[in-house]
Amino acid sequence: MTDHVGVIHKNAVMDSAPPRPLWSVILVRPETMTFLLLILAIFAGGQLSPYFLDVGYILDSFTLTAELSLLALVLTLVIISGEIDLSPASNMALSACLFAYALSFGWPLWIAVLVGMGSGMIMGAINAFLIISLQLPSIIVTIGTLTLFRGLAQVIAGDKSIRLPEWYIGIDKIYVLGLPAPDMIFIIVSSVLALILGMTIWGRQIYQTGTNETSAQYAGIRTRRIKAILFISMGLTASLAAMIYVSRLGSVRYDLGIGGELQMVLMAMLGGTYIFGGRGTILGTFLAALLLSVISTGMTTANLLPATQLCVLGVLLIISIIVTNFIYSRTQR
Amino acid sequence: MQKTKWLAGIAMGFTLLASSAMAGHDFKVVYIGKNTGNPYFDSITGGFQDACKKIGCQFEFVAPATAEATSQIPFIEAQIQRGVNVIAIAPNSPDAMNQVLDKARAKGILVLSVNGDLVGNEGHRDANILPVDFTKTGPNQVELMGSLIGYKGEIAILSATTEAPDQNTWIAAMKKTLAENPKYKDMKLVATVYGDDQPEKSTTEMEALLSNYPNLVGVIAPTTVGIAAAAQVVKSRGIASKVHVTGLGLPSEMRDFVKDGTVTAFQLWSPYNEGWLASYFADGVLNGTIKNTVGTKFEVPSLGSITIMEKNVMNTQAELTSFDKSNIDKFNF
């Protein structure tokens, strides 16, 4: 950087604050907090119980929340675009019931997969239609479809559980490069989504849609199409998660993953996604999903009461919201 | 391949070490309850604690916050990691835990279902401890109800959750008894409602029963939370002479209702003895003094002779105990 450029630069930004130093740009981010909490949680878990610090065990335990974590990744994109989707857990339950029924009828796997993914996509499309075509608020629409999809699952499956055929059970017992398959899928999907969000024009457009939809539209961004694609992807991911879930569990009931929507939102928030849209990263949600898994595994391994666990999670969420808001208001406006 | 063999060898070595270390009375038992905050489990836990004090084993109780089908899975995983010798569990689902229980058994852990069974999936646990022969619970309850209302009139059932396996077995047996035994031909079951084992919901459901069926003369609540809520409703409305409440209750919770005449009689067994029997059984099996096969008889202090019946089920007593004014003060759980 020559003096000449420095002078111009200085004049141009005369009235605004000086640029932040590089270390601040890199370190003062919500993801840094999530990462530090993760390190802290691993350390605390080791202190709480001598049985916790076992890499194999921690990786195996992550399979218990891998499905919800997968959904949280796509939910992060939806939230960045300025919307919210609370229906994926119910979508997952309904897709899982239909998928399991198809398999239990003895249909070939590819037809069952088509049934599962098709139903997941249709449910995503229903959300997209109501929110984008009818211009209804996404929080209300998806609370409605959350109840509707769960209700349909109960109508279809009743109170009985549907058994999966033996050959389909046990995806979490398959290891790919030393990692349980659900963990591997989570890492692959995270990487792909991180690349899309961080490296492509399409990713920038998601941020712009969430930051200011009107100005994004003036800039020629097709915000409605972006949101529609996101809601449909959410539905598709829910059905993918359903297929992993039922393979791990071996049976399905209508209450599969009940209450999971809150965990997903928690993961996105803990990872520094801004609830009003426009900000957030896949890395943040990735770290937050690991953090939540480590925390609950650590506390369960130490035989801590569930009440204690709930308190810790609640405090964490509030801390993360305060830190996220503080960082965004101080550094990125 | 070579590596797998090595690992298998090491694993076997550990198993051998573990089983030789087990030949003693200092083994670790954990009881995984349906959920926390359920006084019924305090009594079972008491049985475990006292028996372990006598035997010399180490006992711990853990339970998830909610009683949904998959909530116990992380707890089972954690106990496997902690290296317990015996997992006793009151299952929240007859089949969602199959995979993880198999994993525990593969590690040489003795898996006992206590106070509930994996109906239809008995192969996924080693033995089952039930307080009484549960096929008698339904008929016993119908007979008690009949004797209270003169075998005539409209009755209803207030149960726990719609999927609670024990309650559903009993309700099915009650319906069968009412339909098939001519003694009960004038008793008509008009409704079965579900209070989800929550005091508030049970109260609301009870109120609704009373308004929907003005001719109701009796309510059977085969769950400790339900019967207490139903009795409270009947007491505050002052209609104890018209609507008879009975079911399965804890003497400690029902004592006041029995003494003031709201409830004439109810039934239960001793949950305490289940924990007691489970501990002695585990001790015997781990030390080789009890063979876990159908037909084996063994002596348990203060319970007498116990027989392992079909599907490796054991009962602590033959019939339900009825509690009324004459005997309720003798029981303290």
CSV table of N, CA and C in Angstrom, one decimal, chain A residues 49 51-52 54 57 60-61 64 154 159 161-163 169 172-173 245 247-251 253-255 257-258 297 300-306 309-310, chain B residues 28 30 36 60-65 68-70 73-75 77-79 81-83 92-100 103 121 124 162-163 168 194:
chain,number,residue,atom,x,y,z
A,49,SER,N,-17.2,-35.8,34.1
A,49,SER,CA,-17.2,-37.2,34.1
A,49,SER,C,-15.9,-37.8,33.4
A,51,TYR,N,-15.7,-40.4,32.0
A,51,TYR,CA,-16.0,-41.3,30.8
A,51,TYR,C,-16.2,-40.5,29.6
A,52,PHE,N,-16.2,-39.1,29.7
A,52,PHE,CA,-16.7,-38.3,28.6
A,52,PHE,C,-15.6,-38.2,27.5
A,54,ASP,N,-13.7,-39.2,25.1
A,54,ASP,CA,-13.5,-40.4,24.3
A,54,ASP,C,-14.0,-40.0,22.9
A,57,TYR,N,-16.7,-42.0,21.3
A,57,TYR,CA,-18.0,-41.8,22.0
A,57,TYR,C,-18.7,-40.5,21.6
A,60,ASP,N,-20.0,-40.9,18.1
A,60,ASP,CA,-21.2,-41.7,18.1
A,60,ASP,C,-22.4,-40.9,18.7
A,61,SER,N,-22.1,-40.2,19.7
A,61,SER,CA,-23.2,-39.4,20.3
A,61,SER,C,-23.8,-38.4,19.4
A,64,LEU,N,-27.0,-38.9,17.4
A,64,LEU,CA,-28.3,-38.8,18.1
A,64,LEU,C,-28.9,-37.5,17.6
A,154,GLN,N,-50.0,-38.5,12.5
A,154,GLN,CA,-50.7,-39.3,13.5
A,154,GLN,C,-51.9,-40.0,12.9
A,159,ASP,N,-51.3,-44.7,16.7
A,159,ASP,CA,-50.4,-44.8,17.9
A,159,ASP,C,-49.4,-45.9,17.7
A,161,SER,N,-46.2,-48.1,16.1
A,161,SER,CA,-45.0,-47.8,15.4
A,161,SER,C,-44.8,-48.7,14.2
A,162,ILE,N,-44.2,-48.2,13.2
A,162,ILE,CA,-44.0,-48.9,11.9
A,162,ILE,C,-42.5,-49.4,12.0
A,163,ARG,N,-42.4,-50.7,11.8
A,163,ARG,CA,-41.0,-51.3,11.9
A,163,ARG,C,-40.4,-51.2,10.5
A,169,ILE,N,-31.9,-51.1,8.7
A,169,ILE,CA,-31.6,-50.5,10.0
A,169,ILE,C,-30.0,-50.4,10.2
A,172,ASP,N,-26.1,-45.6,11.5
A,172,ASP,CA,-25.1,-45.1,12.4
A,172,ASP,C,-24.1,-46.1,12.8
A,173,LYS,N,-24.2,-47.4,12.3
A,173,LYS,CA,-23.2,-48.4,12.6
A,173,LYS,C,-22.2,-48.5,11.4
A,245,TYR,N,-32.9,-40.9,10.2
A,245,TYR,CA,-33.5,-41.1,11.5
A,245,TYR,C,-34.0,-42.5,11.7
A,247,SER,N,-33.5,-45.1,10.0
A,247,SER,CA,-32.5,-46.2,9.9
A,247,SER,C,-31.7,-46.4,11.2
A,248,ARG,N,-31.6,-45.2,11.9
A,248,ARG,CA,-30.9,-45.3,13.2
A,248,ARG,C,-31.8,-45.9,14.3
A,249,LEU,N,-33.1,-45.6,14.2
A,249,LEU,CA,-34.1,-46.0,15.2
A,249,LEU,C,-34.6,-47.4,15.0
A,250,GLY,N,-34.8,-47.7,13.7
A,250,GLY,CA,-35.4,-49.0,13.4
A,250,GLY,C,-36.9,-49.1,13.4
A,251,SER,N,-37.5,-48.0,13.9
A,251,SER,CA,-39.0,-47.9,13.9
A,251,SER,C,-39.4,-46.5,13.8
A,253,ARG,N,-42.7,-43.7,14.7
A,253,ARG,CA,-44.0,-43.3,15.3
A,253,ARG,C,-44.2,-41.9,14.9
A,254,TYR,N,-45.5,-41.5,15.0
A,254,TYR,CA,-45.8,-40.1,14.6
A,254,TYR,C,-45.1,-39.1,15.4
A,255,ASP,N,-44.6,-39.4,16.6
A,255,ASP,CA,-44.0,-38.4,17.4
A,255,ASP,C,-42.5,-38.3,17.2
A,257,GLY,N,-39.0,-37.0,16.5
A,257,GLY,CA,-38.4,-35.7,16.5
A,257,GLY,C,-39.3,-34.6,17.0
A,258,ILE,N,-40.3,-34.9,17.9
A,258,ILE,CA,-41.2,-33.9,18.4
A,258,ILE,C,-40.5,-32.8,19.2
A,297,THR,N,-24.4,-34.5,25.7
A,297,THR,CA,-23.7,-35.7,26.0
A,297,THR,C,-22.9,-35.6,27.3
A,300,THR,N,-25.3,-35.7,30.3
A,300,THR,CA,-26.0,-37.0,30.5
A,300,THR,C,-25.0,-38.0,31.0
A,301,THR,N,-23.7,-38.0,30.5
A,301,THR,CA,-22.7,-38.9,30.9
A,301,THR,C,-22.4,-38.7,32.4
A,302,ALA,N,-22.5,-37.4,32.8
A,302,ALA,CA,-22.2,-37.2,34.2
A,302,ALA,C,-23.5,-37.4,35.1
A,303,ASN,N,-24.5,-38.0,34.5
A,303,ASN,CA,-25.8,-38.3,35.3
A,303,ASN,C,-26.4,-37.0,35.9
A,304,LEU,N,-26.2,-35.9,35.2
A,304,LEU,CA,-26.8,-34.6,35.7
A,304,LEU,C,-28.3,-34.7,35.5
A,305,LEU,N,-29.1,-34.1,36.3
A,305,LEU,CA,-30.6,-34.1,36.2
A,305,LEU,C,-31.0,-33.3,34.9
A,306,PRO,N,-32.0,-33.7,34.3
A,306,PRO,CA,-32.5,-33.0,33.1
A,306,PRO,C,-32.8,-31.6,33.4
A,309,GLN,N,-29.8,-29.6,32.9
A,309,GLN,CA,-29.5,-29.5,31.5
A,309,GLN,C,-30.3,-28.4,30.9
A,310,LEU,N,-31.6,-28.4,31.2
A,310,LEU,CA,-32.5,-27.4,30.5
A,310,LEU,C,-32.0,-26.0,30.9
B,28,LYS,N,-22.2,-52.1,39.2
B,28,LYS,CA,-22.8,-50.9,39.1
B,28,LYS,C,-24.2,-51.1,38.4
B,30,VAL,N,-27.8,-49.1,37.1
B,30,VAL,CA,-28.5,-47.8,36.9
B,30,VAL,C,-29.9,-48.1,36.6
B,36,THR,N,-38.5,-37.6,34.8
B,36,THR,CA,-38.2,-37.1,36.2
B,36,THR,C,-39.5,-36.5,36.8
B,60,GLU,N,-27.5,-46.0,40.8
B,60,GLU,CA,-27.9,-44.6,40.4
B,60,GLU,C,-29.2,-44.6,39.6
B,61,PHE,N,-29.9,-43.5,39.8
B,61,PHE,CA,-31.2,-43.3,39.1
B,61,PHE,C,-31.0,-42.1,38.1
B,62,VAL,N,-31.4,-42.3,36.9
B,62,VAL,CA,-31.4,-41.2,35.9
B,62,VAL,C,-32.7,-41.3,35.1
B,63,ALA,N,-33.2,-40.2,34.6
B,63,ALA,CA,-34.4,-40.2,33.8
B,63,ALA,C,-34.4,-38.9,32.9
B,64,PRO,N,-35.0,-39.0,31.7
B,64,PRO,CA,-35.1,-37.8,30.8
B,64,PRO,C,-36.2,-36.9,31.4
B,65,ALA,N,-36.2,-35.7,30.8
B,65,ALA,CA,-37.2,-34.7,31.3
B,65,ALA,C,-38.6,-35.1,30.8
B,68,GLU,N,-41.2,-39.1,26.2
B,68,GLU,CA,-41.5,-39.5,24.8
B,68,GLU,C,-40.5,-40.6,24.3
B,69,ALA,N,-40.9,-41.2,23.2
B,69,ALA,CA,-40.4,-42.5,22.8
B,69,ALA,C,-38.9,-42.6,22.7
B,70,THR,N,-38.2,-41.5,22.3
B,70,THR,CA,-36.8,-41.6,22.0
B,70,THR,C,-36.0,-40.9,23.1
B,73,ILE,N,-32.9,-42.8,24.9
B,73,ILE,CA,-31.8,-43.3,24.1
B,73,ILE,C,-30.4,-42.7,24.5
B,74,PRO,N,-30.3,-41.3,24.6
B,74,PRO,CA,-29.0,-40.7,25.0
B,74,PRO,C,-28.6,-41.2,26.4
B,75,PHE,N,-29.6,-41.5,27.3
B,75,PHE,CA,-29.3,-42.0,28.6
B,75,PHE,C,-28.7,-43.4,28.6
B,77,GLU,N,-27.1,-44.7,26.0
B,77,GLU,CA,-25.7,-44.5,25.4
B,77,GLU,C,-24.7,-44.1,26.5
B,78,ALA,N,-25.2,-43.1,27.3
B,78,ALA,CA,-24.3,-42.6,28.3
B,78,ALA,C,-23.9,-43.7,29.4
B,79,GLN,N,-24.9,-44.5,29.7
B,79,GLN,CA,-24.6,-45.6,30.7
B,79,GLN,C,-23.7,-46.6,30.1
B,81,GLN,N,-21.3,-46.0,28.0
B,81,GLN,CA,-20.0,-45.3,28.1
B,81,GLN,C,-19.5,-45.3,29.5
B,82,ARG,N,-20.4,-45.2,30.5
B,82,ARG,CA,-19.9,-45.2,31.9
B,82,ARG,C,-19.5,-46.6,32.4
B,83,GLY,N,-19.8,-47.6,31.6
B,83,GLY,CA,-19.4,-48.9,31.9
B,83,GLY,C,-20.2,-49.6,33.1
B,92,ASN,N,-40.0,-46.3,27.6
B,92,ASN,CA,-41.0,-45.3,27.1
B,92,ASN,C,-41.6,-45.8,25.8
B,93,SER,N,-41.0,-46.8,25.2
B,93,SER,CA,-41.5,-47.2,23.9
B,93,SER,C,-41.1,-48.7,23.8
B,94,PRO,N,-42.0,-49.5,23.2
B,94,PRO,CA,-41.8,-50.9,23.1
B,94,PRO,C,-40.7,-51.3,22.1
B,95,ASP,N,-40.4,-50.3,21.2
B,95,ASP,CA,-39.4,-50.7,20.1
B,95,ASP,C,-38.4,-49.6,19.7
B,96,ALA,N,-38.5,-48.4,20.1
B,96,ALA,CA,-37.6,-47.4,19.7
B,96,ALA,C,-36.2,-47.6,20.2
B,97,MET,N,-36.1,-48.4,21.3
B,97,MET,CA,-34.8,-48.5,22.0
B,97,MET,C,-34.1,-49.9,21.6
B,98,ASN,N,-34.7,-50.6,20.7
B,98,ASN,CA,-34.1,-51.9,20.3
B,98,ASN,C,-32.7,-51.9,20.0
B,99,GLN,N,-32.3,-50.9,19.1
B,99,GLN,CA,-30.9,-50.9,18.6
B,99,GLN,C,-29.9,-50.6,19.7
B,100,VAL,N,-30.2,-49.6,20.5
B,100,VAL,CA,-29.3,-49.2,21.6
B,100,VAL,C,-29.2,-50.2,22.7
B,103,LYS,N,-27.0,-52.9,21.6
B,103,LYS,CA,-25.6,-52.4,21.7
B,103,LYS,C,-25.1,-52.7,23.2
B,121,ASN,N,-41.0,-57.1,21.7
B,121,ASN,CA,-39.6,-57.0,21.4
B,121,ASN,C,-38.8,-57.6,22.6
B,124,HIS,N,-34.9,-58.1,23.1
B,124,HIS,CA,-33.9,-57.0,23.2
B,124,HIS,C,-33.6,-56.7,24.6
B,162,THR,N,-51.6,-41.6,25.2
B,162,THR,CA,-52.3,-42.5,24.2
B,162,THR,C,-51.4,-43.7,23.9
B,163,GLU,N,-50.0,-43.6,24.0
B,163,GLU,CA,-49.2,-44.7,23.6
B,163,GLU,C,-48.6,-45.4,24.8
B,168,ASN,N,-52.3,-49.2,28.0
B,168,ASN,CA,-53.0,-49.7,26.8
B,168,ASN,C,-53.3,-51.2,26.9
B,194,TYR,N,-57.3,-39.3,27.9
B,194,TYR,CA,-55.9,-39.4,28.2
B,194,TYR,C,-55.4,-38.1,28.8
